[in-house]
Amino acid sequence: MIFYILYRIGYLLANILPLKLAYSLSKRISDLQYVFAMKDREAVALNLSIITKKDIKECRKIARKVFRNFGLYLVDFFRMPNMSDVDIKKRVKVEGIENIEGVLKQGRGGIILTCHIGNWEMGGVVMAMLGYDMSVVALTHKHKDINDFFVKQREKKGLKVIPITHIMKRCVSALRRNGLLALAGDRDFTNNGIVMDFFGMPASIPKGPAMFALKTGSPIIPGFFVRRDSFNYSLIFDRPIDLKETPGMDKDEIMKEANKKFVASMEKYIRQYPDQWLIFRKFWETPVDALVV
């Protein structure tokens, strides 16, 4: 219950205060979190050392920026229901939208594969507000009040939320009506992913997106919503990845090849914006000498 109350207070402050002041307050609170959340701070610094190849002391300084960017992310998440078309025009630069349009012209839907960078939540809402049939898969929070609050925040602007418990039927349905389906590709919540090289270390990468692509024939479009400066974002779509059954290759091999392309895309943007990769646990839990495909 205490977390639900904190979220409601955050929502209230984010929407009452001017954006500049709300951002400033979130940075101060994030600095306190950085000081007291020692385990999270060290996990973030360790992740950054693997990504940037920098000394752990330097990575702790970058980690402070990660905490601050998470605070800014929350402010924007709380303010999403009040976001207007004018806000999008002023604050969001869209790049590569032709990759989305080209996929939708094929009539097979499209899978937007992203990661926990920038403000992925806001990216989905922006696409819905731009008029796209947009669905996202989201984890269900164990506390119903908090889960309901999160879902309402996402759905108020037309975004469709698919609980992970109903993933197969509703995801396939979204794609077959020529809609867009957004999935995060940097967290394997099923423990059934494909172990691949990620920043030179073995990591379990979800295979669900590739499975949906093979099942439906929908192309995969890497997409990222990253902060350009204090108040503005870029929504970027890379070239689509088509998965097709190839003679002599089984489905696992096809999925591995597709995941290699997406992993390369994730690495590109995480390297460019390491302080916006909002992962607060040790990402590389797999032993270094594990098998990498």
Coordinates of C-alpha atoms in Angstrom, one line a residue:
M1 CA 0.0 0.0 0.0
I2 CA 2.9 2.4 0.8
F3 CA 4.2 2.2 -2.8
Y4 CA 0.7 2.9 -4.2
I5 CA 0.5 6.0 -2.0
L6 CA 4.0 7.1 -3.1
Y7 CA 3.0 6.7 -6.8
R8 CA -0.2 8.7 -6.2
I9 CA 1.9 11.5 -4.6
G10 CA 4.3 11.4 -7.5
Y11 CA 1.4 11.6 -9.9
L12 CA 0.0 14.6 -8.1
L13 CA 3.3 16.5 -7.8
A14 CA 4.2 15.8 -11.5
N15 CA 1.0 17.2 -12.7
I16 CA 0.6 20.2 -10.4
L17 CA 4.1 21.5 -10.8
P18 CA 5.5 23.1 -14.0
L19 CA 7.5 20.6 -15.9
K20 CA 10.9 22.3 -15.2
L21 CA 10.2 22.3 -11.5
A22 CA 8.9 18.7 -11.5
Y23 CA 12.1 17.6 -13.3
S24 CA 14.3 19.6 -10.7
L25 CA 12.5 17.9 -7.8
S26 CA 12.8 14.5 -9.4
K27 CA 16.6 14.9 -9.7
R28 CA 16.9 15.8 -6.0
I29 CA 14.9 12.8 -5.0
S30 CA 16.9 10.6 -7.4
D31 CA 20.2 11.8 -5.8
L32 CA 18.9 10.7 -2.4
Q33 CA 18.0 7.3 -3.9
Y34 CA 21.5 7.1 -5.4
V35 CA 23.1 7.6 -2.0
F36 CA 20.9 5.2 -0.1
A37 CA 20.2 2.4 -2.7
M38 CA 23.8 1.0 -2.5
K39 CA 23.0 -2.4 -4.0
D40 CA 21.2 -0.8 -7.0
R41 CA 24.0 1.8 -7.4
E42 CA 26.7 -0.9 -7.6
A43 CA 24.6 -3.0 -10.0
V44 CA 24.2 0.0 -12.3
A45 CA 27.9 0.9 -12.1
L46 CA 28.9 -2.7 -12.9
N47 CA 26.6 -2.8 -15.9
L48 CA 28.1 0.5 -17.1
S49 CA 31.6 -0.8 -16.7
I50 CA 30.8 -3.7 -19.1
I51 CA 29.1 -1.4 -21.6
T52 CA 31.6 1.5 -21.6
K53 CA 34.8 -0.5 -20.6
K54 CA 35.5 2.3 -18.1
D55 CA 36.8 2.2 -14.6
I56 CA 34.2 1.3 -11.9
K57 CA 34.8 4.7 -10.1
E58 CA 34.0 6.6 -13.3
C59 CA 31.0 4.4 -13.9
R60 CA 29.6 5.3 -10.4
K61 CA 29.5 8.9 -11.6
I62 CA 27.6 7.9 -14.7
A63 CA 25.3 5.8 -12.5
R64 CA 24.1 9.0 -10.8
K65 CA 22.9 10.1 -14.2
V66 CA 21.0 6.8 -14.6
F67 CA 19.2 7.4 -11.3
R68 CA 18.4 11.0 -12.4
N69 CA 17.1 9.8 -15.8
F70 CA 14.9 7.3 -14.1
G71 CA 13.4 10.2 -12.1
L72 CA 12.7 12.1 -15.3
Y73 CA 11.2 9.0 -16.8
L74 CA 8.8 8.8 -13.8
V75 CA 7.8 12.4 -14.2
D76 CA 6.9 11.9 -17.9
F77 CA 5.2 8.6 -17.1
F78 CA 2.9 10.4 -14.5
R79 CA 2.2 13.2 -17.0
M80 CA 1.4 11.0 -20.0
P81 CA -2.4 11.2 -19.7
N82 CA -2.2 15.0 -20.0
M83 CA 0.2 15.0 -22.9
S84 CA -1.2 16.8 -26.0
D85 CA -0.6 16.7 -29.7
V86 CA 1.2 20.1 -29.3
D87 CA 3.5 18.5 -26.7
I88 CA 4.5 15.8 -29.2
K89 CA 5.2 18.3 -32.0
K90 CA 7.3 20.5 -29.7
R91 CA 9.2 17.7 -27.8
V92 CA 9.5 14.6 -30.0
K93 CA 11.5 14.3 -33.2
V94 CA 10.4 11.2 -35.2
E95 CA 13.1 9.5 -37.3
G96 CA 12.6 6.5 -39.6
I97 CA 8.8 6.5 -39.6
E98 CA 9.0 5.3 -43.2
N99 CA 10.2 2.0 -41.8
I100 CA 6.9 1.7 -39.9
E101 CA 4.8 2.8 -42.9
G102 CA 6.6 0.4 -45.2
V103 CA 5.9 -2.6 -42.9
L104 CA 2.2 -1.7 -42.5
K105 CA 1.7 -1.4 -46.2
Q106 CA 2.4 -5.2 -46.4
G107 CA -0.6 -5.8 -44.2
R108 CA 1.1 -8.2 -41.8
G109 CA 1.5 -5.9 -38.8
G110 CA 4.8 -5.1 -37.2
I111 CA 6.7 -5.9 -34.1
I112 CA 8.5 -2.9 -32.6
L113 CA 11.4 -4.4 -30.6
T114 CA 12.8 -2.0 -28.0
C115 CA 14.7 -2.1 -24.7
H116 CA 14.5 -0.3 -21.3
I117 CA 16.2 2.9 -22.6
G118 CA 15.0 6.5 -22.5
N119 CA 11.3 6.4 -22.0
W120 CA 9.9 3.3 -23.7
E121 CA 6.5 3.8 -22.0
M122 CA 6.1 7.3 -23.5
G123 CA 7.2 6.0 -26.9
G124 CA 4.2 3.7 -27.0
V125 CA 1.8 6.4 -26.0
V126 CA 3.3 8.8 -28.6
M127 CA 2.7 6.2 -31.4
A128 CA -0.9 5.7 -30.2
M129 CA -1.5 9.5 -30.2
L130 CA 0.0 9.6 -33.8
G131 CA -2.9 7.4 -34.8
Y132 CA -1.3 3.9 -34.9
D133 CA -3.0 0.8 -33.7
M134 CA -0.5 0.2 -30.9
S135 CA -0.3 -2.6 -28.4
V136 CA 2.3 -3.3 -25.7
V137 CA 3.1 -6.3 -23.5
A138 CA 3.5 -5.4 -19.8
L139 CA 4.2 -7.3 -16.7
T140 CA 1.4 -7.5 -14.2
H141 CA 2.3 -5.9 -10.9
K142 CA 1.6 -8.2 -7.9
H143 CA -0.4 -5.4 -6.2
K144 CA -3.7 -4.9 -8.0
D145 CA -4.0 -1.2 -7.1
I146 CA -0.6 -0.4 -8.5
N147 CA -1.2 -2.6 -11.6
D148 CA -4.5 -0.8 -12.3
F149 CA -2.8 2.6 -11.9
F150 CA 0.0 1.6 -14.3
V151 CA -2.5 0.2 -16.9
K152 CA -4.7 3.4 -16.8
Q153 CA -1.6 5.6 -17.3
R154 CA -0.8 3.7 -20.4
E155 CA -4.3 3.3 -21.8
K156 CA -5.7 6.8 -21.4
K157 CA -4.2 7.9 -24.8
G158 CA -5.3 4.9 -26.7
L159 CA -2.4 2.5 -26.1
K160 CA -3.6 -1.1 -25.7
V161 CA -2.0 -3.1 -22.8
I162 CA -1.6 -6.8 -23.1
P163 CA -0.8 -8.6 -19.8
I164 CA 2.0 -11.1 -20.0
T165 CA -0.5 -13.8 -18.8
H166 CA -2.5 -13.4 -22.1
I167 CA 0.4 -12.8 -24.4
M168 CA 0.0 -15.4 -27.1
K169 CA -3.7 -14.9 -28.2
R170 CA -3.8 -11.2 -28.0
C171 CA -0.4 -10.5 -29.5
V172 CA -1.2 -12.6 -32.5
S173 CA -4.6 -10.9 -32.8
A174 CA -2.9 -7.5 -32.7
L175 CA -0.5 -8.4 -35.5
R176 CA -3.2 -10.1 -37.7
R177 CA -5.3 -6.9 -37.7
N178 CA -2.2 -5.1 -39.1
G179 CA -1.4 -3.4 -35.8
L180 CA 1.9 -2.7 -34.1
L181 CA 3.1 -4.7 -31.2
A182 CA 5.8 -3.4 -28.9
L183 CA 8.1 -5.8 -27.0
A184 CA 11.2 -5.2 -24.8
G185 CA 14.1 -7.3 -26.0
D186 CA 16.6 -6.8 -23.1
R187 CA 14.9 -8.7 -20.3
D188 CA 14.1 -12.4 -20.4
F189 CA 11.3 -12.8 -17.8
T190 CA 10.6 -16.4 -18.9
N191 CA 14.0 -17.9 -18.3
N192 CA 13.6 -19.5 -21.7
G193 CA 15.6 -17.1 -23.9
I194 CA 18.5 -17.6 -26.2
V195 CA 22.0 -17.1 -24.6
M196 CA 23.9 -14.6 -26.9
D197 CA 26.8 -12.3 -26.8
F198 CA 25.7 -8.9 -25.5
F199 CA 28.5 -6.3 -25.0
G200 CA 31.0 -9.2 -25.1
M201 CA 29.3 -11.1 -22.3
P202 CA 26.7 -14.0 -22.4
A203 CA 23.1 -12.8 -21.8
S204 CA 19.7 -14.4 -22.1
I205 CA 17.8 -12.6 -24.9
P206 CA 14.0 -13.2 -25.2
K207 CA 13.0 -15.3 -28.1
G208 CA 9.3 -14.4 -28.0
P209 CA 9.5 -11.6 -30.5
A210 CA 11.2 -13.8 -33.1
M211 CA 8.7 -16.6 -32.4
F212 CA 5.8 -14.1 -33.0
A213 CA 7.5 -12.9 -36.2
L214 CA 7.8 -16.5 -37.5
K215 CA 4.2 -17.4 -36.6
T216 CA 2.6 -14.3 -38.1
G217 CA 5.0 -13.3 -40.8
S218 CA 5.2 -9.8 -39.2
P219 CA 8.6 -8.0 -39.6
I220 CA 10.5 -6.8 -36.6
I221 CA 11.3 -3.0 -36.4
P222 CA 13.9 -2.0 -33.8
G223 CA 12.6 1.2 -32.2
F224 CA 13.9 3.4 -29.4
F225 CA 12.6 6.5 -27.6
V226 CA 15.6 8.4 -26.2
R227 CA 16.1 11.7 -24.5
R228 CA 17.9 14.3 -26.6
D229 CA 18.2 16.9 -23.9
S230 CA 16.5 18.0 -20.8
F231 CA 13.0 18.4 -22.3
N232 CA 13.1 16.7 -25.8
Y233 CA 13.1 13.2 -27.2
S234 CA 13.9 11.3 -30.4
L235 CA 11.7 8.4 -31.5
I236 CA 13.9 6.3 -33.8
F237 CA 13.0 3.3 -36.0
D238 CA 15.7 1.3 -37.7
R239 CA 15.3 -0.9 -40.8
P240 CA 12.9 -3.8 -40.4
I241 CA 14.2 -7.4 -39.9
D242 CA 12.3 -10.0 -41.8
L243 CA 12.2 -13.6 -40.6
K244 CA 11.6 -16.2 -43.2
E245 CA 11.9 -19.9 -43.1
T246 CA 15.0 -20.9 -45.1
P247 CA 15.8 -24.4 -46.5
G248 CA 18.5 -26.0 -44.4
M249 CA 17.9 -23.8 -41.3
D250 CA 15.6 -24.8 -38.4
K251 CA 13.5 -22.3 -36.6
D252 CA 16.0 -21.9 -33.7
E253 CA 18.8 -21.0 -36.2
I254 CA 16.5 -18.4 -37.9
M255 CA 15.6 -16.9 -34.5
K256 CA 19.3 -16.7 -33.5
E257 CA 20.2 -14.9 -36.7
A258 CA 17.4 -12.4 -36.2
N259 CA 18.3 -11.8 -32.6
K260 CA 21.9 -11.1 -33.5
K261 CA 20.7 -8.2 -35.7
F262 CA 18.5 -6.8 -32.9
V263 CA 21.2 -7.2 -30.3
A264 CA 23.5 -5.2 -32.5
S265 CA 20.8 -2.5 -32.7
M266 CA 20.3 -2.5 -28.9
E267 CA 24.1 -2.2 -28.3
K268 CA 24.3 0.7 -30.7
Y269 CA 21.8 2.8 -28.8
I270 CA 22.9 1.7 -25.3
R271 CA 26.5 2.6 -26.1
Q272 CA 25.3 6.0 -27.4
Y273 CA 23.0 6.6 -24.3
P274 CA 24.5 4.5 -21.5
D275 CA 23.0 6.8 -18.8
Q276 CA 19.5 6.2 -20.2
W277 CA 19.6 2.4 -19.9
L278 CA 17.4 2.0 -16.9
I279 CA 18.3 -1.4 -15.5
F280 CA 18.8 -1.5 -11.7
R281 CA 20.1 -5.0 -11.3
K282 CA 23.2 -6.9 -12.3
F283 CA 22.3 -7.7 -15.9
W284 CA 25.0 -10.2 -16.6
E285 CA 24.2 -12.9 -14.0
T286 CA 25.3 -15.7 -16.4
P287 CA 28.9 -16.9 -15.7
V288 CA 31.4 -15.5 -18.2
D289 CA 32.4 -18.9 -19.5
A290 CA 28.8 -19.8 -20.4
L291 CA 28.1 -21.0 -23.9
V292 CA 27.4 -18.1 -26.3
V293 CA 25.7 -18.6 -29.6

